[in-house]
GROMACS .gro file of N, CA, C and O in nm:
model
  448
    1MET      N    1  10.586   7.932   8.639
    1MET     CA    2  10.496   7.894   8.746
    1MET      C    3  10.576   7.829   8.858
    1MET      O    4  10.673   7.760   8.833
    2GLY      N    5  10.533   7.850   8.979
    2GLY     CA    6  10.602   7.795   9.095
    2GLY      C    7  10.569   7.649   9.119
    2GLY      O    8  10.502   7.583   9.039
    3TRP      N    9  10.617   7.598   9.233
    3TRP     CA   10  10.594   7.459   9.270
    3TRP      C   11  10.601   7.443   9.421
    3TRP      O   12  10.651   7.530   9.491
    4TYR      N   13  10.554   7.330   9.466
    4TYR     CA   14  10.561   7.294   9.607
    4TYR      C   15  10.671   7.192   9.628
    4TYR      O   16  10.694   7.108   9.542
    5GLU      N   17  10.735   7.199   9.743
    5GLU     CA   18  10.829   7.096   9.784
    5GLU      C   19  10.779   7.040   9.917
    5GLU      O   20  10.764   7.115  10.014
    6LEU      N   21  10.750   6.912   9.918
    6LEU     CA   22  10.704   6.842  10.037
    6LEU      C   23  10.826   6.777  10.102
    6LEU      O   24  10.901   6.705  10.035
    7LYS      N   25  10.847   6.806  10.231
    7LYS     CA   26  10.970   6.763  10.298
    7LYS      C   27  10.939   6.694  10.430
    7LYS      O   28  10.832   6.714  10.489
    8LEU      N   29  11.035   6.616  10.477
    8LEU     CA   30  11.027   6.551  10.607
    8LEU      C   31  11.126   6.622  10.698
    8LEU      O   32  11.245   6.632  10.668
    9ALA      N   33  11.076   6.674  10.811
    9ALA     CA   34  11.161   6.745  10.907
    9ALA      C   35  11.237   6.645  10.994
    9ALA      O   36  11.200   6.527  11.000
   10LYS      N   37  11.337   6.693  11.064
   10LYS     CA   38  11.416   6.607  11.152
   10LYS      C   39  11.330   6.544  11.261
   10LYS      O   40  11.362   6.441  11.315
   11SER      N   41  11.218   6.609  11.292
   11SER     CA   42  11.127   6.560  11.397
   11SER      C   43  11.032   6.452  11.344
   11SER      O   44  10.937   6.415  11.413
   12ASP      N   45  11.056   6.404  11.222
   12ASP     CA   46  10.968   6.307  11.155
   12ASP      C   47  10.828   6.363  11.129
   12ASP      O   48  10.731   6.289  11.120
   13GLN      N   49  10.820   6.494  11.118
   13GLN     CA   50  10.695   6.558  11.079
   13GLN      C   51  10.714   6.614  10.937
   13GLN      O   52  10.825   6.634  10.892
   14TYR      N   53  10.602   6.637  10.871
   14TYR     CA   54  10.604   6.683  10.733
   14TYR      C   55  10.574   6.832  10.725
   14TYR      O   56  10.502   6.887  10.808
   15HIS      N   57  10.630   6.895  10.623
   15HIS     CA   58  10.600   7.036  10.595
   15HIS      C   59  10.624   7.060  10.447
   15HIS      O   60  10.681   6.976  10.377
   16PHE      N   61  10.578   7.175  10.401
   16PHE     CA   62  10.599   7.209  10.261
   16PHE      C   63  10.634   7.356  10.249
   16PHE      O   64  10.607   7.436  10.340
   17VAL      N   65  10.695   7.387  10.136
   17VAL     CA   66  10.719   7.526  10.098
   17VAL      C   67  10.664   7.545   9.957
   17VAL      O   68  10.658   7.451   9.878
   18LEU      N   69  10.623   7.667   9.930
   18LEU     CA   70  10.584   7.707   9.795
   18LEU      C   71  10.697   7.793   9.741
   18LEU      O   72  10.739   7.888   9.808
   19LYS      N   73  10.748   7.755   9.625
   19LYS     CA   74  10.855   7.831   9.562
   19LYS      C   75  10.804   7.901   9.437
   19LYS      O   76  10.722   7.846   9.364
   20ALA      N   77  10.854   8.022   9.415
   20ALA     CA   78  10.822   8.096   9.293
   20ALA      C   79  10.903   8.038   9.178
   20ALA      O   80  10.993   7.955   9.199
   21GLY      N   81  10.872   8.081   9.058
   21GLY     CA   82  10.941   8.031   8.939
   21GLY      C   83  11.092   8.049   8.945
   21GLY      O   84  11.166   7.974   8.882
   22ASN      N   85  11.140   8.148   9.023
   22ASN     CA   86  11.283   8.173   9.034
   22ASN      C   87  11.348   8.088   9.145
   22ASN      O   88  11.466   8.102   9.172
   23GLY      N   89  11.268   8.000   9.210
   23GLY     CA   90  11.322   7.910   9.312
   23GLY      C   91  11.321   7.966   9.453
   23GLY      O   92  11.360   7.899   9.547
   24GLU      N   93  11.274   8.091   9.469
   24GLU     CA   94  11.268   8.151   9.602
   24GLU      C   95  11.148   8.100   9.680
   24GLU      O   96  11.039   8.087   9.625
   25VAL      N   97  11.168   8.071   9.809
   25VAL     CA   98  11.057   8.029   9.896
   25VAL      C   99  10.968   8.149   9.922
   25VAL      O  100  11.015   8.254   9.967
   26ILE      N  101  10.839   8.137   9.892
   26ILE     CA  102  10.746   8.248   9.914
   26ILE      C  103  10.640   8.216  10.019
   26ILE      O  104  10.569   8.306  10.064
   27LEU      N  105  10.630   8.089  10.061
   27LEU     CA  106  10.535   8.052  10.165
   27LEU      C  107  10.583   7.923  10.229
   27LEU      O  108  10.628   7.832  10.159
   28SER      N  109  10.574   7.916  10.362
   28SER     CA  110  10.614   7.796  10.436
   28SER      C  111  10.498   7.749  10.522
   28SER      O  112  10.425   7.830  10.579
   29SER      N  113  10.485   7.618  10.534
   29SER     CA  114  10.376   7.561  10.614
   29SER      C  115  10.419   7.535  10.757
   29SER      O  116  10.537   7.544  10.792
   30GLU      N  117  10.321   7.497  10.837
   30GLU     CA  118  10.348   7.448  10.971
   30GLU      C  119  10.395   7.303  10.959
   30GLU      O  120  10.402   7.249  10.849
   31LEU      N  121  10.422   7.239  11.072
   31LEU     CA  122  10.457   7.097  11.072
   31LEU      C  123  10.331   7.013  11.086
   31LEU      O  124  10.239   7.048  11.160
   32TYR      N  125  10.328   6.903  11.013
   32TYR     CA  126  10.214   6.811  11.014
   32TYR      C  127  10.260   6.674  11.063
   32TYR      O  128  10.372   6.634  11.036
   33ASN      N  129  10.171   6.602  11.131
   33ASN     CA  130  10.204   6.470  11.184
   33ASN      C  131  10.205   6.361  11.077
   33ASN      O  132  10.262   6.255  11.098
   34SER      N  133  10.139   6.386  10.963
   34SER     CA  134  10.135   6.285  10.857
   34SER      C  135  10.154   6.350  10.721
   34SER      O  136  10.129   6.469  10.702
   35LYS      N  137  10.199   6.268  10.628
   35LYS     CA  138  10.217   6.315  10.491
   35LYS      C  139  10.084   6.356  10.431
   35LYS      O  140  10.073   6.458  10.363
   36GLY      N  141   9.979   6.278  10.460
   36GLY     CA  142   9.846   6.311  10.408
   36GLY      C  143   9.798   6.447  10.456
   36GLY      O  144   9.737   6.522  10.379
   37ALA      N  145   9.824   6.479  10.582
   37ALA     CA  146   9.784   6.610  10.635
   37ALA      C  147   9.859   6.722  10.565
   37ALA      O  148   9.802   6.827  10.533
   38ALA      N  149   9.988   6.701  10.537
   38ALA     CA  150  10.066   6.802  10.464
   38ALA      C  151  10.013   6.817  10.322
   38ALA      O  152  10.004   6.929  10.269
   39GLN      N  153   9.976   6.706  10.259
   39GLN     CA  154   9.920   6.713  10.124
   39GLN      C  155   9.787   6.787  10.125
   39GLN      O  156   9.756   6.863  10.032
   40ASN      N  157   9.707   6.769  10.231
   40ASN     CA  158   9.582   6.846  10.244
   40ASN      C  159   9.612   6.994  10.261
   40ASN      O  160   9.538   7.079  10.211
   41GLY      N  161   9.722   7.025  10.331
   41GLY     CA  162   9.764   7.165  10.346
   41GLY      C  163   9.798   7.227  10.212
   41GLY      O  164   9.761   7.340  10.184
   42ILE      N  165   9.868   7.152  10.128
   42ILE     CA  166   9.900   7.200   9.993
   42ILE      C  167   9.771   7.226   9.915
   42ILE      O  168   9.756   7.330   9.852
   43ALA      N  169   9.677   7.134   9.923
   43ALA     CA  170   9.549   7.151   9.852
   43ALA      C  171   9.477   7.276   9.902
   43ALA      O  172   9.415   7.349   9.822
   44SER      N  173   9.486   7.303  10.031
   44SER     CA  174   9.422   7.422  10.087
   44SER      C  175   9.489   7.549  10.035
   44SER      O  176   9.421   7.647  10.001
   45VAL      N  177   9.622   7.549  10.025
   45VAL     CA  178   9.692   7.664   9.968
   45VAL      C  179   9.651   7.682   9.823
   45VAL      O  180   9.621   7.794   9.778
   46GLN      N  181   9.646   7.572   9.747
   46GLN     CA  182   9.609   7.580   9.605
   46GLN      C  183   9.473   7.647   9.587
   46GLN      O  184   9.454   7.726   9.496
   47SER      N  185   9.377   7.616   9.675
   47SER     CA  186   9.243   7.672   9.659
   47SER      C  187   9.228   7.812   9.719
   47SER      O  188   9.150   7.893   9.669
   48ASN      N  189   9.302   7.842   9.825
   48ASN     CA  190   9.286   7.972   9.892
   48ASN      C  191   9.379   8.081   9.842
   48ASN      O  192   9.350   8.199   9.857
   49ALA      N  193   9.493   8.043   9.783
   49ALA     CA  194   9.594   8.141   9.742
   49ALA      C  195   9.542   8.252   9.650
   49ALA      O  196   9.580   8.367   9.669
   50PRO      N  197   9.457   8.222   9.552
   50PRO     CA  198   9.415   8.329   9.461
   50PRO      C  199   9.328   8.437   9.525
   50PRO      O  200   9.313   8.547   9.471
   51GLU      N  201   9.270   8.411   9.642
   51GLU     CA  202   9.172   8.502   9.702
   51GLU      C  203   9.238   8.602   9.796
   51GLU      O  204   9.289   8.565   9.901
   52ALA      N  205   9.233   8.730   9.758
   52ALA     CA  206   9.299   8.836   9.835
   52ALA      C  207   9.252   8.841   9.980
   52ALA      O  208   9.330   8.873  10.070
   53GLY      N  209   9.127   8.809  10.005
   53GLY     CA  210   9.071   8.817  10.140
   53GLY      C  211   9.123   8.711  10.235
   53GLY      O  212   9.095   8.718  10.355
   54GLN      N  213   9.202   8.616  10.186
   54GLN     CA  214   9.252   8.508  10.272
   54GLN      C  215   9.390   8.541  10.333
   54GLN      O  216   9.446   8.460  10.403
   55TYR      N  217   9.439   8.662  10.305
   55TYR     CA  218   9.572   8.701  10.355
   55TYR      C  219   9.560   8.797  10.472
   55TYR      O  220   9.473   8.883  10.476
   56GLU      N  221   9.652   8.781  10.565
   56GLU     CA  222   9.661   8.869  10.681
   56GLU      C  223   9.803   8.925  10.681
   56GLU      O  224   9.900   8.853  10.702
   57LEU      N  225   9.813   9.056  10.655
   57LEU     CA  226   9.942   9.126  10.651
   57LEU      C  227   9.967   9.185  10.788
   57LEU      O  228   9.880   9.249  10.847
   58LYS      N  229  10.087   9.160  10.843
   58LYS     CA  230  10.119   9.207  10.978
   58LYS      C  231  10.252   9.280  10.979
   58LYS      O  232  10.341   9.248  10.902
   59GLU      N  233  10.263   9.373  11.075
   59GLU     CA  234  10.391   9.440  11.099
   59GLU      C  235  10.449   9.381  11.227
   59GLU      O  236  10.381   9.375  11.330
   60ALA      N  237  10.573   9.339  11.220
   60ALA     CA  238  10.641   9.283  11.337
   60ALA      C  239  10.694   9.396  11.425
   60ALA      O  240  10.702   9.512  11.384
   61ALA      N  241  10.731   9.362  11.546
   61ALA     CA  242  10.783   9.460  11.642
   61ALA      C  243  10.907   9.532  11.590
   61ALA      O  244  10.931   9.648  11.625
   62ASN      N  245  10.983   9.465  11.503
   62ASN     CA  246  11.105   9.526  11.449
   62ASN      C  247  11.079   9.613  11.326
   62ASN      O  248  11.172   9.658  11.261
   63GLY      N  249  10.951   9.633  11.291
   63GLY     CA  250  10.917   9.719  11.178
   63GLY      C  251  10.914   9.648  11.044
   63GLY      O  252  10.883   9.709  10.942
   64LYS      N  253  10.945   9.519  11.043
   64LYS     CA  254  10.938   9.443  10.918
   64LYS      C  255  10.797   9.388  10.902
   64LYS      O  256  10.717   9.389  10.996
   65TYR      N  257  10.767   9.340  10.781
   65TYR     CA  258  10.632   9.291  10.750
   65TYR      C  259  10.635   9.144  10.711
   65TYR      O  260  10.733   9.095  10.658
   66HIS      N  261  10.525   9.077  10.738
   66HIS     CA  262  10.507   8.938  10.697
   66HIS      C  263  10.358   8.914  10.681
   66HIS      O  264  10.275   8.997  10.720
   67PHE      N  265  10.324   8.800  10.622
   67PHE     CA  266  10.182   8.769  10.605
   67PHE      C  267  10.156   8.622  10.627
   67PHE      O  268  10.246   8.538  10.619
   68ASN      N  269  10.031   8.595  10.659
   68ASN     CA  270   9.981   8.458  10.671
   68ASN      C  271   9.872   8.438  10.568
   68ASN      O  272   9.794   8.529  10.541
   69LEU      N  273   9.867   8.319  10.513
   69LEU     CA  274   9.756   8.278  10.427
   69LEU      C  275   9.667   8.191  10.514
   69LEU      O  276   9.714   8.099  10.578
   70LYS      N  277   9.538   8.226  10.517
   70LYS     CA  278   9.444   8.153  10.601
   70LYS      C  279   9.340   8.079  10.518
   70LYS      O  280   9.300   8.126  10.411
   71ALA      N  281   9.297   7.965  10.570
   71ALA     CA  282   9.189   7.888  10.508
   71ALA      C  283   9.056   7.955  10.543
   71ALA      O  284   9.050   8.047  10.624
   72LYS      N  285   8.949   7.906  10.483
   72LYS     CA  286   8.816   7.961  10.509
   72LYS      C  287   8.778   7.953  10.657
   72LYS      O  288   8.702   8.035  10.707
   73ASN      N  289   8.834   7.854  10.729
   73ASN     CA  290   8.804   7.839  10.872
   73ASN      C  291   8.897   7.925  10.958
   73ASN      O  292   8.900   7.909  11.080
   74HIS      N  293   8.973   8.013  10.895
   74HIS     CA  294   9.063   8.108  10.961
   74HIS      C  295   9.190   8.045  11.019
   74HIS      O  296   9.265   8.110  11.089
   75GLN      N  297   9.216   7.917  10.987
   75GLN     CA  298   9.340   7.851  11.029
   75GLN      C  299   9.453   7.898  10.937
   75GLN      O  300   9.436   7.906  10.815
   76VAL      N  301   9.569   7.925  10.994
   76VAL     CA  302   9.685   7.964  10.913
   76VAL      C  303   9.736   7.840  10.840
   76VAL      O  304   9.760   7.736  10.901
   77ILE      N  305   9.750   7.851  10.708
   77ILE     CA  306   9.800   7.737  10.629
   77ILE      C  307   9.938   7.763  10.569
   77ILE      O  308  10.001   7.673  10.517
   78GLY      N  309   9.984   7.886  10.581
   78GLY     CA  310  10.117   7.919  10.532
   78GLY      C  311  10.158   8.057  10.578
   78GLY      O  312  10.073   8.143  10.599
   79SER      N  313  10.289   8.075  10.596
   79SER     CA  314  10.343   8.203  10.642
   79SER      C  315  10.459   8.244  10.553
   79SER      O  316  10.531   8.159  10.499
   80SER      N  317  10.478   8.374  10.543
   80SER     CA  318  10.586   8.427  10.460
   80SER      C  319  10.711   8.449  10.543
   80SER      O  320  10.712   8.438  10.665
   81GLN      N  321  10.815   8.487  10.472
   81GLN     CA  322  10.938   8.536  10.534
   81GLN      C  323  10.912   8.679  10.582
   81GLN      O  324  10.804   8.733  10.560
   82MET      N  325  11.010   8.741  10.643
   82MET     CA  326  11.002   8.883  10.681
   82MET      C  327  11.044   8.968  10.562
   82MET      O  328  11.137   8.933  10.489
   83TYR      N  329  10.974   9.078  10.543
   83TYR     CA  330  11.004   9.173  10.436
   83TYR      C  331  11.040   9.308  10.496
   83TYR      O  332  10.985   9.347  10.599
   84ALA      N  333  11.127   9.381  10.428
   84ALA     CA  334  11.172   9.511  10.478
   84ALA      C  335  11.062   9.617  10.473
   84ALA      O  336  11.059   9.708  10.555
   85SER      N  337  10.970   9.605  10.379
   85SER     CA  338  10.866   9.708  10.364
   85SER      C  339  10.730   9.643  10.341
   85SER      O  340  10.720   9.527  10.301
   86GLN      N  341  10.627   9.721  10.366
   86GLN     CA  342  10.491   9.675  10.341
   86GLN      C  343  10.471   9.647  10.192
   86GLN      O  344  10.408   9.548  10.155
   87ALA      N  345  10.529   9.730  10.108
   87ALA     CA  346  10.516   9.711   9.962
   87ALA      C  347  10.577   9.579   9.918
   87ALA      O  348  10.519   9.507   9.836
   88SER      N  349  10.694   9.543   9.973
   88SER     CA  350  10.756   9.416   9.933
   88SER      C  351  10.676   9.297   9.986
   88SER      O  352  10.666   9.195   9.918
   89ALA      N  353  10.614   9.311  10.103
   89ALA     CA  354  10.526   9.205  10.154
   89ALA      C  355  10.403   9.190  10.065
   89ALA      O  356  10.359   9.078  10.037
   90GLN      N  357  10.351   9.301  10.017
   90GLN     CA  358  10.236   9.294   9.925
   90GLN      C  359  10.275   9.230   9.793
   90GLN      O  360  10.196   9.157   9.733
   91ASN      N  361  10.399   9.252   9.748
   91ASN     CA  362  10.448   9.184   9.629
   91ASN      C  363  10.458   9.034   9.655
   91ASN      O  364  10.433   8.952   9.567
   92GLY      N  365  10.497   8.996   9.778
   92GLY     CA  366  10.502   8.856   9.817
   92GLY      C  367  10.365   8.792   9.811
   92GLY      O  368  10.349   8.679   9.762
   93ILE      N  369  10.264   8.864   9.860
   93ILE     CA  370  10.126   8.814   9.852
   93ILE      C  371  10.086   8.792   9.706
   93ILE      O  372  10.030   8.688   9.671
   94ALA      N  373  10.118   8.889   9.621
   94ALA     CA  374  10.084   8.877   9.478
   94ALA      C  375  10.152   8.755   9.417
   94ALA      O  376  10.093   8.683   9.335
   95SER      N  377  10.275   8.726   9.460
   95SER     CA  378  10.347   8.610   9.409
   95SER      C  379  10.280   8.480   9.454
   95SER      O  380  10.266   8.386   9.375
   96VAL      N  381  10.237   8.474   9.580
   96VAL     CA  382  10.167   8.355   9.628
   96VAL      C  383  10.034   8.340   9.555
   96VAL      O  384   9.995   8.228   9.519
   97GLN      N  385   9.966   8.452   9.530
   97GLN     CA  386   9.839   8.445   9.457
   97GLN      C  387   9.858   8.385   9.318
   97GLN      O  388   9.774   8.306   9.273
   98SER      N  389   9.967   8.420   9.251
   98SER     CA  390   9.986   8.368   9.115
   98SER      C  391  10.050   8.229   9.112
   98SER      O  392  10.019   8.149   9.025
   99ASN      N  393  10.137   8.198   9.208
   99ASN     CA  394  10.204   8.068   9.210
   99ASN      C  395  10.131   7.960   9.290
   99ASN      O  396  10.153   7.842   9.268
  100GLY      N  397  10.047   8.001   9.384
  100GLY     CA  398   9.979   7.908   9.472
  100GLY      C  399   9.896   7.801   9.403
  100GLY      O  400   9.893   7.687   9.449
  101PRO      N  401   9.826   7.834   9.295
  101PRO     CA  402   9.744   7.732   9.228
  101PRO      C  403   9.824   7.623   9.156
  101PRO      O  404   9.766   7.526   9.106
  102SER      N  405   9.956   7.634   9.153
  102SER     CA  406  10.039   7.534   9.085
  102SER      C  407  10.006   7.393   9.131
  102SER      O  408   9.984   7.368   9.249
  103GLU      N  409  10.004   7.301   9.037
  103GLU     CA  410   9.977   7.161   9.070
  103GLU      C  411  10.107   7.079   9.075
  103GLU      O  412  10.103   6.959   9.095
  104THR      N  413  10.221   7.147   9.058
  104THR     CA  414  10.350   7.078   9.062
  104THR      C  415  10.394   7.060   9.207
  104THR      O  416  10.414   7.158   9.279
  105ILE      N  417  10.406   6.935   9.248
  105ILE     CA  418  10.451   6.902   9.384
  105ILE      C  419  10.571   6.811   9.373
  105ILE      O  420  10.564   6.703   9.317
  106LYS      N  421  10.684   6.859   9.426
  106LYS     CA  422  10.806   6.779   9.428
  106LYS      C  423  10.812   6.711   9.566
  106LYS      O  424  10.831   6.779   9.666
  107ASP      N  425  10.792   6.582   9.567
  107ASP     CA  426  10.789   6.506   9.692
  107ASP      C  427  10.932   6.467   9.729
  107ASP      O  428  10.987   6.373   9.673
  108LEU      N  429  10.991   6.542   9.823
  108LEU     CA  430  11.128   6.516   9.864
  108LEU      C  431  11.134   6.416   9.981
  108LEU      O  432  11.241   6.393  10.035
  109THR      N  433  11.020   6.358  10.015
  109THR     CA  434  11.016   6.259  10.123
  109THR      C  435  11.039   6.119  10.071
  109THR      O  436  11.060   6.027  10.149
  110LEU      N  437  11.032   6.101   9.941
  110LEU     CA  438  11.048   5.968   9.884
  110LEU      C  439  11.187   5.916   9.916
  110LEU      O  440  11.286   5.986   9.900
  111GLY      N  441  11.192   5.796   9.967
  111GLY     CA  442  11.319   5.738  10.004
  111GLY      C  443  11.360   5.769  10.146
  111GLY      O  444  11.461   5.723  10.195
  112SER      N  445  11.278   5.853  10.216
  112SER     CA  446  11.310   5.885  10.356
  112SER      C  447  11.256   5.779  10.447
  112SER      O  448  11.158   5.720  10.424
   0.00000   0.00000   0.00000
């Protein structure tokens, strides 16, 4: 099962990534002004990740694919990396669907 890493950016804003069991980043968040807002973002990913209808798969101008995970209010709560093919992006979505509900959060902001 995957896990979340909560981090503090150089801009003193918070963000998180969702990692798969193999340690690869499969979803990245936007920047948040507070730790609590980032934690709410994680909770939103945990609840929305399993639902196929919450994903938006897109093709970039360079022909690569990526996806966004959206909350019920249609706000983007996480974005993927770029994938070479639509099939690999769909595999990425499947990975977020299975790893997203993880309750493991590694808080890397402690001591910052």
